[in-house]
CSV table of C-alpha atoms and ligand atoms in Angstrom, one decimal:
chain,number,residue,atom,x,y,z
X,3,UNK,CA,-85.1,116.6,67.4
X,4,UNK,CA,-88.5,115.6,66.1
X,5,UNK,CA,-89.5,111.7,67.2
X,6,UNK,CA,-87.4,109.7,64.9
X,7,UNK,CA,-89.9,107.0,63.3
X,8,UNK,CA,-87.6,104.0,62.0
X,9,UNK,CA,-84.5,103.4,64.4
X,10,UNK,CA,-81.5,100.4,63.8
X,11,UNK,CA,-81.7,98.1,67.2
X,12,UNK,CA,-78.3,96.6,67.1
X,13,UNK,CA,-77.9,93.6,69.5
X,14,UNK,CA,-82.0,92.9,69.7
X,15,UNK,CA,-81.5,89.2,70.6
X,16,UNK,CA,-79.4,90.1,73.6
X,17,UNK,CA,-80.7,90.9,77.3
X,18,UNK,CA,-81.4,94.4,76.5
X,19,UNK,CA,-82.3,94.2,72.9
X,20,UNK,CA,-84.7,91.7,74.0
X,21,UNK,CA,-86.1,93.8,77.0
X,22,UNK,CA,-86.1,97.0,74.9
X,23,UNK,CA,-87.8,95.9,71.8
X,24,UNK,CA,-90.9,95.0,73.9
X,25,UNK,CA,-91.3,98.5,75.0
X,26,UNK,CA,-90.2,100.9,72.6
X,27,UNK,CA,-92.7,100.4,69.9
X,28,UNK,CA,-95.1,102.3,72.8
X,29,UNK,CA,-93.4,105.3,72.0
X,30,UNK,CA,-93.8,105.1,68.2
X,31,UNK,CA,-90.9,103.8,67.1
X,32,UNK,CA,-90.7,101.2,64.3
X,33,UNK,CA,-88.0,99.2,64.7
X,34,UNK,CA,-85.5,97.5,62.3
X,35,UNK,CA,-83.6,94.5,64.1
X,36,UNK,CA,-80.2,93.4,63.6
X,37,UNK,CA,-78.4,91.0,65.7
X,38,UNK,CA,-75.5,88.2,65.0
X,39,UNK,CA,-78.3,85.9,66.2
X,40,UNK,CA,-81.4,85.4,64.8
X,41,UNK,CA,-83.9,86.7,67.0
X,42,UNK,CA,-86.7,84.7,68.3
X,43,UNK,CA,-89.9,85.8,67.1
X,44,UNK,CA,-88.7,88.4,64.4
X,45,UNK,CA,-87.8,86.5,61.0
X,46,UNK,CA,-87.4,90.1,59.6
X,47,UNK,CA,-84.7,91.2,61.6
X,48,UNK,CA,-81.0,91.4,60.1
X,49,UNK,CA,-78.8,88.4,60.7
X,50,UNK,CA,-75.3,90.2,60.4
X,51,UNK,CA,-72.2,90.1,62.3
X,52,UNK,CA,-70.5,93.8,62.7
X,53,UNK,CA,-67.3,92.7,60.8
X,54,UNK,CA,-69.7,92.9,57.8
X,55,UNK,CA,-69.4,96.4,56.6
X,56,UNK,CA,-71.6,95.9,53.4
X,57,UNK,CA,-74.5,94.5,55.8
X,58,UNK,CA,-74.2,97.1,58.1
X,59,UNK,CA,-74.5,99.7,55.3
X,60,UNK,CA,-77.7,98.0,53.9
X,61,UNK,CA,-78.9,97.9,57.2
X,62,UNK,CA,-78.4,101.1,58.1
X,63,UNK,CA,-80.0,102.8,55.1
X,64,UNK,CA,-83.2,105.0,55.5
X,65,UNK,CA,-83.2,104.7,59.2
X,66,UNK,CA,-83.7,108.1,61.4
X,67,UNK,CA,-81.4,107.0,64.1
X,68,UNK,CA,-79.9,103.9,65.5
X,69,UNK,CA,-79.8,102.3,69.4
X,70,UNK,CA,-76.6,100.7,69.3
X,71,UNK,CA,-76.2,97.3,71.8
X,72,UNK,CA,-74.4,94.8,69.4
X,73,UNK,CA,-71.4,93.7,70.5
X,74,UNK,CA,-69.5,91.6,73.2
X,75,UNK,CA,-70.7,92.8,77.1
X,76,UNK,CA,-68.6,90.7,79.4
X,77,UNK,CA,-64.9,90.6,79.9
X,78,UNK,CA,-63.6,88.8,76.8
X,79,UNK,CA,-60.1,88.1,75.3
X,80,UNK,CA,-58.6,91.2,74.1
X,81,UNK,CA,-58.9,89.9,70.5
X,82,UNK,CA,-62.4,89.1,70.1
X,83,UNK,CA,-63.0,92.4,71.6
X,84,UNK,CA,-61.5,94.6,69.6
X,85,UNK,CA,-63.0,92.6,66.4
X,86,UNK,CA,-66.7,93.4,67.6
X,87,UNK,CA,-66.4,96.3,70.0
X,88,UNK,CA,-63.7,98.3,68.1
X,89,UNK,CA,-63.3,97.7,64.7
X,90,UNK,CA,-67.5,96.6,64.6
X,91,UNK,CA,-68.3,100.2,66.0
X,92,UNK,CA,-66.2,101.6,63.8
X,93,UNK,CA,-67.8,99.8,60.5
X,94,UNK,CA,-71.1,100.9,62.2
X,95,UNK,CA,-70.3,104.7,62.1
X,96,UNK,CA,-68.9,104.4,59.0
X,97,UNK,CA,-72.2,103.7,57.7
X,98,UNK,CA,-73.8,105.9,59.5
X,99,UNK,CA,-71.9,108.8,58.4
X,100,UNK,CA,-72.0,107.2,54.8
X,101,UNK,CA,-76.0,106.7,54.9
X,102,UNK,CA,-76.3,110.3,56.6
X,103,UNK,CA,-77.8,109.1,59.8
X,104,UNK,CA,-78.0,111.8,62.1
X,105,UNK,CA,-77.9,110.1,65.8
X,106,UNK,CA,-76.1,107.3,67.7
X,107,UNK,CA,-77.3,105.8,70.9
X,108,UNK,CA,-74.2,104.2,72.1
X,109,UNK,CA,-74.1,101.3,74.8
X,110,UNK,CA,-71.2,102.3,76.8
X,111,UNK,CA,-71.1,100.8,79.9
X,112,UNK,CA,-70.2,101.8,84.1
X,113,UNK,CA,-66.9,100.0,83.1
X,114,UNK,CA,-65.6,102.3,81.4
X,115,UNK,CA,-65.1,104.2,85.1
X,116,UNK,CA,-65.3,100.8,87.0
X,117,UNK,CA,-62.1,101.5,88.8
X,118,UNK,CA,-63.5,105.4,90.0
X,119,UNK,CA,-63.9,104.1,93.9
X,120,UNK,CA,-67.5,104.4,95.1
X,121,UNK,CA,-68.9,107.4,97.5
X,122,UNK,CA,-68.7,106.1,101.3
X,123,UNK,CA,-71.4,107.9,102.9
X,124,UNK,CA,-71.5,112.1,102.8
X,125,UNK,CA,-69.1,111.6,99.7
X,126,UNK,CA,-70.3,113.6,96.3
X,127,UNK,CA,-71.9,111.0,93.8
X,128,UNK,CA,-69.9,110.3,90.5
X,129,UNK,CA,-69.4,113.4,88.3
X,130,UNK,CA,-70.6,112.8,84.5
X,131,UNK,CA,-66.9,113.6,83.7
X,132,UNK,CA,-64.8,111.7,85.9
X,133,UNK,CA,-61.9,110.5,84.3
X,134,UNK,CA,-61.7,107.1,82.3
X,135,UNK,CA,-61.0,104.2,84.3
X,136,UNK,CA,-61.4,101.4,82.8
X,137,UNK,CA,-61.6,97.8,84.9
X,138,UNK,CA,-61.3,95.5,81.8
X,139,UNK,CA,-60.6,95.1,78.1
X,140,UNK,CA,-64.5,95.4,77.7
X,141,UNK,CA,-64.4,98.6,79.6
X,142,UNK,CA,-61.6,100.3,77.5
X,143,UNK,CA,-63.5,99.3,74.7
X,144,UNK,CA,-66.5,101.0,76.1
X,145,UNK,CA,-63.6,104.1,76.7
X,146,UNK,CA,-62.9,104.0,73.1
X,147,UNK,CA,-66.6,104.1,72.2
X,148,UNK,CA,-67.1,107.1,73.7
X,149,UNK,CA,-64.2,109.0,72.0
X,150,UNK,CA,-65.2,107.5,68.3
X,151,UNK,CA,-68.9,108.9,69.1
X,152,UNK,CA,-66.9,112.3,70.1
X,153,UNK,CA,-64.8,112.2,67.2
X,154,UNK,CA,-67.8,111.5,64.9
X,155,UNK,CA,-69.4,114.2,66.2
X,156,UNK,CA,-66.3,116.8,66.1
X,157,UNK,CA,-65.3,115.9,62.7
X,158,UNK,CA,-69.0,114.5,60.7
X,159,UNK,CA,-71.7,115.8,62.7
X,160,UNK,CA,-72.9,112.9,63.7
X,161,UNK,CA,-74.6,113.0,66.9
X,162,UNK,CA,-74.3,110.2,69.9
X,163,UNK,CA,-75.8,109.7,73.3
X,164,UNK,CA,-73.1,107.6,75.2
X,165,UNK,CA,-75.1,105.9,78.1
X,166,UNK,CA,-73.1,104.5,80.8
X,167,UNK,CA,-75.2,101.7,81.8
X,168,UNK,CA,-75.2,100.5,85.3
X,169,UNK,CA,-77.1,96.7,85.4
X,170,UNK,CA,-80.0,96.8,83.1
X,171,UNK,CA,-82.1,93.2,84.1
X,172,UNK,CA,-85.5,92.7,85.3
X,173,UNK,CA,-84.5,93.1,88.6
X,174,UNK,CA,-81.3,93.6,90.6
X,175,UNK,CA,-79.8,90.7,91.5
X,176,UNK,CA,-76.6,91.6,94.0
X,177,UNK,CA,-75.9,95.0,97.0
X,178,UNK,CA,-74.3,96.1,94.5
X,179,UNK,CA,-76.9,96.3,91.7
X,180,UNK,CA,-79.1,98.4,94.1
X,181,UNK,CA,-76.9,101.2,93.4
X,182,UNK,CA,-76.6,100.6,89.7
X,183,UNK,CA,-80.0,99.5,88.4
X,184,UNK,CA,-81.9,100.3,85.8
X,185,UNK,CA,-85.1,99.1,85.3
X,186,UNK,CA,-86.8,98.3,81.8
X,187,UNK,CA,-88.5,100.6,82.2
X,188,UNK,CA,-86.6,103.2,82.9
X,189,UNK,CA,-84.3,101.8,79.9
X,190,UNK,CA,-86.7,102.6,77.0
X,191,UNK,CA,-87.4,106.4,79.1
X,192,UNK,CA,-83.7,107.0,78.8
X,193,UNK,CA,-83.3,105.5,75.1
X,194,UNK,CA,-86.5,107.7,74.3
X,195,UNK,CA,-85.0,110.8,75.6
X,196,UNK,CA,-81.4,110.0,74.0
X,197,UNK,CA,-83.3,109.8,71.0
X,198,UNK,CA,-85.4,112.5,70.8
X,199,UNK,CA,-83.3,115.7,72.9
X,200,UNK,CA,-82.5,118.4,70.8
X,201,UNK,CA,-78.9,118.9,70.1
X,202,UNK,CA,-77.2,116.7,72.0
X,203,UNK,CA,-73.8,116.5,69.7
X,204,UNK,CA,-71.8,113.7,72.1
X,205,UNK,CA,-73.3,114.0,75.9
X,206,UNK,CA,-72.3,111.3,77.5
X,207,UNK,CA,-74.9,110.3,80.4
X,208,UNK,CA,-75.2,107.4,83.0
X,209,UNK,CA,-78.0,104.9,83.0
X,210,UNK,CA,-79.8,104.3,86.1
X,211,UNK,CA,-82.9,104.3,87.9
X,212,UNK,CA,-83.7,106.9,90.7
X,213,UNK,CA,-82.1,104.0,92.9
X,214,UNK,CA,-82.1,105.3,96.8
X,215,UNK,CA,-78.3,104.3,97.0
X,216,UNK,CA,-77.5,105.9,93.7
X,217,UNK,CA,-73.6,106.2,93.3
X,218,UNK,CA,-73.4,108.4,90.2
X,219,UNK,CA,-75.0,111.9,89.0
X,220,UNK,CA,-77.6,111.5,86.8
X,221,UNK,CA,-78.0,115.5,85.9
X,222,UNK,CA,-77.3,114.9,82.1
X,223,UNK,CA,-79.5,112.4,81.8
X,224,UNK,CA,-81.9,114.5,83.2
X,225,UNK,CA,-81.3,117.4,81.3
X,226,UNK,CA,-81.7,115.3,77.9
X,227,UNK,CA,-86.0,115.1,79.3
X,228,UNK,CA,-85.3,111.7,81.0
X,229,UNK,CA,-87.3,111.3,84.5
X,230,UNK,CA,-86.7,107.9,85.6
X,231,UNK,CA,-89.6,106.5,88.0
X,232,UNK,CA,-88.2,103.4,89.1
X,233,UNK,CA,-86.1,102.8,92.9
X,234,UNK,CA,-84.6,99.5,93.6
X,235,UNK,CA,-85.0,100.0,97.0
X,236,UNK,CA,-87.9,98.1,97.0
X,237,UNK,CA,-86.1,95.3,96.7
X,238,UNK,CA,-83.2,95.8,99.5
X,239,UNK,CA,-84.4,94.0,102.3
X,240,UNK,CA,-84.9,90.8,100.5
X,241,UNK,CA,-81.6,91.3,98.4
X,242,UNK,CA,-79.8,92.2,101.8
X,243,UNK,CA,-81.0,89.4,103.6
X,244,UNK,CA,-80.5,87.0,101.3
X,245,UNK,CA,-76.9,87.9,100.7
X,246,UNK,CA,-76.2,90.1,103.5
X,247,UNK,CA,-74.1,93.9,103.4
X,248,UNK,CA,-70.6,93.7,101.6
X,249,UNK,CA,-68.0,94.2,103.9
X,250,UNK,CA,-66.1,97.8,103.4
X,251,UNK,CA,-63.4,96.2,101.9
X,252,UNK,CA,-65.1,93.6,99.7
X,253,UNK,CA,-63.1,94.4,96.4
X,254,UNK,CA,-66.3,93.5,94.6
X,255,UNK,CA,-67.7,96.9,96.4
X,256,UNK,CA,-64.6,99.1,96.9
X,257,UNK,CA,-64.7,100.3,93.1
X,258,UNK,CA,-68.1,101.2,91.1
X,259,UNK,CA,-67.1,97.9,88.6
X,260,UNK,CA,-67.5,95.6,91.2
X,261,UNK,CA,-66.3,92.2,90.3
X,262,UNK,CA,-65.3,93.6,86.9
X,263,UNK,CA,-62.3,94.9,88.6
X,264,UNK,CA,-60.6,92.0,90.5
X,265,UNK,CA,-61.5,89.5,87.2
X,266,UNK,CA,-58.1,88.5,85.7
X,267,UNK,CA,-57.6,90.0,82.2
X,268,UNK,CA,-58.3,87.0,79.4
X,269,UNK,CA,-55.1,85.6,77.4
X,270,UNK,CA,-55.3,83.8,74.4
X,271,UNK,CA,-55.4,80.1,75.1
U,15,NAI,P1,-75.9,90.7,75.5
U,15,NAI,O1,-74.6,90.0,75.4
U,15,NAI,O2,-77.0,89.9,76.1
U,15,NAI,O3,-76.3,91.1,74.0
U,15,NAI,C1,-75.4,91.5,73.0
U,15,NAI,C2,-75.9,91.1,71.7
U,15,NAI,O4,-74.9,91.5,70.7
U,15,NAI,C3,-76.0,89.6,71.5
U,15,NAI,O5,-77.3,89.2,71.1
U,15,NAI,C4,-75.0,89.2,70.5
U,15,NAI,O6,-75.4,88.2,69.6
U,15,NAI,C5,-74.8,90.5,69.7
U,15,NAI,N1,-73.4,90.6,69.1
U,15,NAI,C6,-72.3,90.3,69.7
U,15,NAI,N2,-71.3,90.4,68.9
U,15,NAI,C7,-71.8,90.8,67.7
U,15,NAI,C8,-71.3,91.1,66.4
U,15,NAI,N3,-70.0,91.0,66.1
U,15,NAI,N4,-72.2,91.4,65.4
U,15,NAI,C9,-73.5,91.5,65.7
U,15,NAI,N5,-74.1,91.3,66.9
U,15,NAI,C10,-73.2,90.9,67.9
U,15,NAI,O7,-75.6,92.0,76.2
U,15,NAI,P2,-76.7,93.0,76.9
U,15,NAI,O8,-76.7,92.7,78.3
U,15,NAI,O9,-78.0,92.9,76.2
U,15,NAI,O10,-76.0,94.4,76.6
U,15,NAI,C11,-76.3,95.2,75.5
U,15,NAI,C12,-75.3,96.3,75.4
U,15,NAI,O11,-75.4,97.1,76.5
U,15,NAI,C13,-73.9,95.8,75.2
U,15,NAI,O12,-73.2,96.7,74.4
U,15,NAI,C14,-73.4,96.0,76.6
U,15,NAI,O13,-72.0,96.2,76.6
U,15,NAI,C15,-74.1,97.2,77.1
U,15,NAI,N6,-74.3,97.2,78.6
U,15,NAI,C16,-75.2,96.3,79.2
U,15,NAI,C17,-75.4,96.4,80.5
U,15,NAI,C18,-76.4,95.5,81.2
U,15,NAI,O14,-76.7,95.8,82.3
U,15,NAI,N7,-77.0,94.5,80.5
U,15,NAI,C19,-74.6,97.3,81.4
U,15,NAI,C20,-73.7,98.1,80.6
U,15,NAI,C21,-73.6,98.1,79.3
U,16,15L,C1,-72.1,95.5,82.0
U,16,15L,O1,-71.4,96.3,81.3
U,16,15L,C2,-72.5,94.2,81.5
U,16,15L,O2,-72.7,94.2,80.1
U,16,15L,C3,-73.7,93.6,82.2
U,16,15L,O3,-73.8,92.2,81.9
U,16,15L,C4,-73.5,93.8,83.7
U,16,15L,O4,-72.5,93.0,84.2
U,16,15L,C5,-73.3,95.2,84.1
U,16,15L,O5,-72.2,95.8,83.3
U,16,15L,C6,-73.0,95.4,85.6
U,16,15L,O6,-72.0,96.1,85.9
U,16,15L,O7,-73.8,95.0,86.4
């Protein structure tokens, strides 16, 4: 697909909106913001929650493609949830199907798998198509993401890149993180192929760096034209001896979710 010029960055006062409107512009992107937040520095960009389906429409209109990151990324009551990461995604492909955009990068998220156990050593890495296994309400969310992107694409046409992130942050922070980083960096490389790969109808991919102690298969990625550079290794013998190795059966290391996993779901209170 030729280098869409004007993309939608949903979420750009967040942690990765904020990382990866610094560095897409480089590859000649021009972006139009839009965040529940105002974001700092950008009095243009789009003050809107995703409940507001005229806003998104507006919002949406005249742009090539859109980087989709707005929305609730921790383990939340069911309720809220489903307000911003269900019904808000839906309003958001409504209007992209209604304004004829042509392409989707979804956030989805590792938690959408985070109870697949991870490889032990000699063990295959994480197949692209291992089943859902959600960890939270925030990962099924993520889980039913990935099927409105397929459905969008099955029924309208509309194309999506659902990118399983792993821990997108400056730098990894935790063991665990050294398997699922990825770097800035490497975040606007895999946004930039997501965005630009021909044909792509709904692929999902994971999001990682070229991290030594990778846990998951980063083949479609790869096959969309993304070559991440980065390794957190670089950072392992600090990280390790700062926190020291996980124990085999630390539940925050059995499963590829991590802590995700052993949170208690969040009632109404
Ligand atoms: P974040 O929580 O820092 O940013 C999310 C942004 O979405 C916030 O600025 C928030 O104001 C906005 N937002 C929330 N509800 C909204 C609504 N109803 N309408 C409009 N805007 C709304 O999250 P972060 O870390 O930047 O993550 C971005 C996306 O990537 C999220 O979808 C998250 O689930 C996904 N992700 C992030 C990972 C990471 O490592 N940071 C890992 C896996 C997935
Ligand atoms: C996510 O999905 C979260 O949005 C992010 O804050 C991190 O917790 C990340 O997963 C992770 O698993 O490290």
């Amino acid at each position: 697909m030729p280098t869409p010029r004007t993309v939608l960055l949903t979420g750009a006062a967040g942690g990765v909106g904020t990382l990866m409107r610094a560095l897409l512009p480089a590859y000649g992107y021009e972006l139009r913001l839009l965040d529940l937040a105002p974001v700092e520095g950008a009095p243009d960009a789009i003050v809107a929650d995703l409940a507001d389906r005229e806003a998104l429409r507006e919002a949406v209109r005249g742009v090539d493609a859109i980087v989709h990151l707005a929305g609730i990324s921790l383990e939340a009551e069911f309720d809220a949830i489903v307000a911003a990461n269900i019904t808000g995604l839906h309003h958001l492909y409504e209007a992209a199907r209604a304004e004829g955009v042509g392409r989707i990068v979804f956030a989805s998220s590792n938690h959408a798998v985070g109870f697949t156990p991870r490889p032990r050593e000699g063990d295959p890495v994480i197949p692209v198509d291992a089943p859902h296994r959600p960890d939270t309400f925030y990962g099924l969310s993520k889980c039913f993401g990935e099927d409105l992107a397929q459905f969008y694409w099955d029924k309208h046409g509309l194309e999506t890149v659902s990118v399983r992130i792993g821990s997108c942050f400056p730098e990894p922070t935790s063991v665990r993180m050294l398997s699922m980083w990825l770097s800035p960096a490497d975040g606007a490389r895999l946004l930039h192929a997501a965005l630009t790969a021909e044909g792509v109808g709904h692929t999902v991919v994971y999001g990682s760096s070229a991290n030594t102690r990778l846990w998951w298969d980063l083949s479609t990625a790869r096959a969309l034209g993304y070559e991440p550079q980065d390794d957190s290794e670089r950072f392992a013998a600090r990280i390790i001896a700062e926190q020291g190795m996980p124990k085999d059966d630390d539940p925050a290391h059995t499963h590829l979710g991590g802590h995700f996993c052993t949170e208690p779901p969040r009632w109404p209170h």
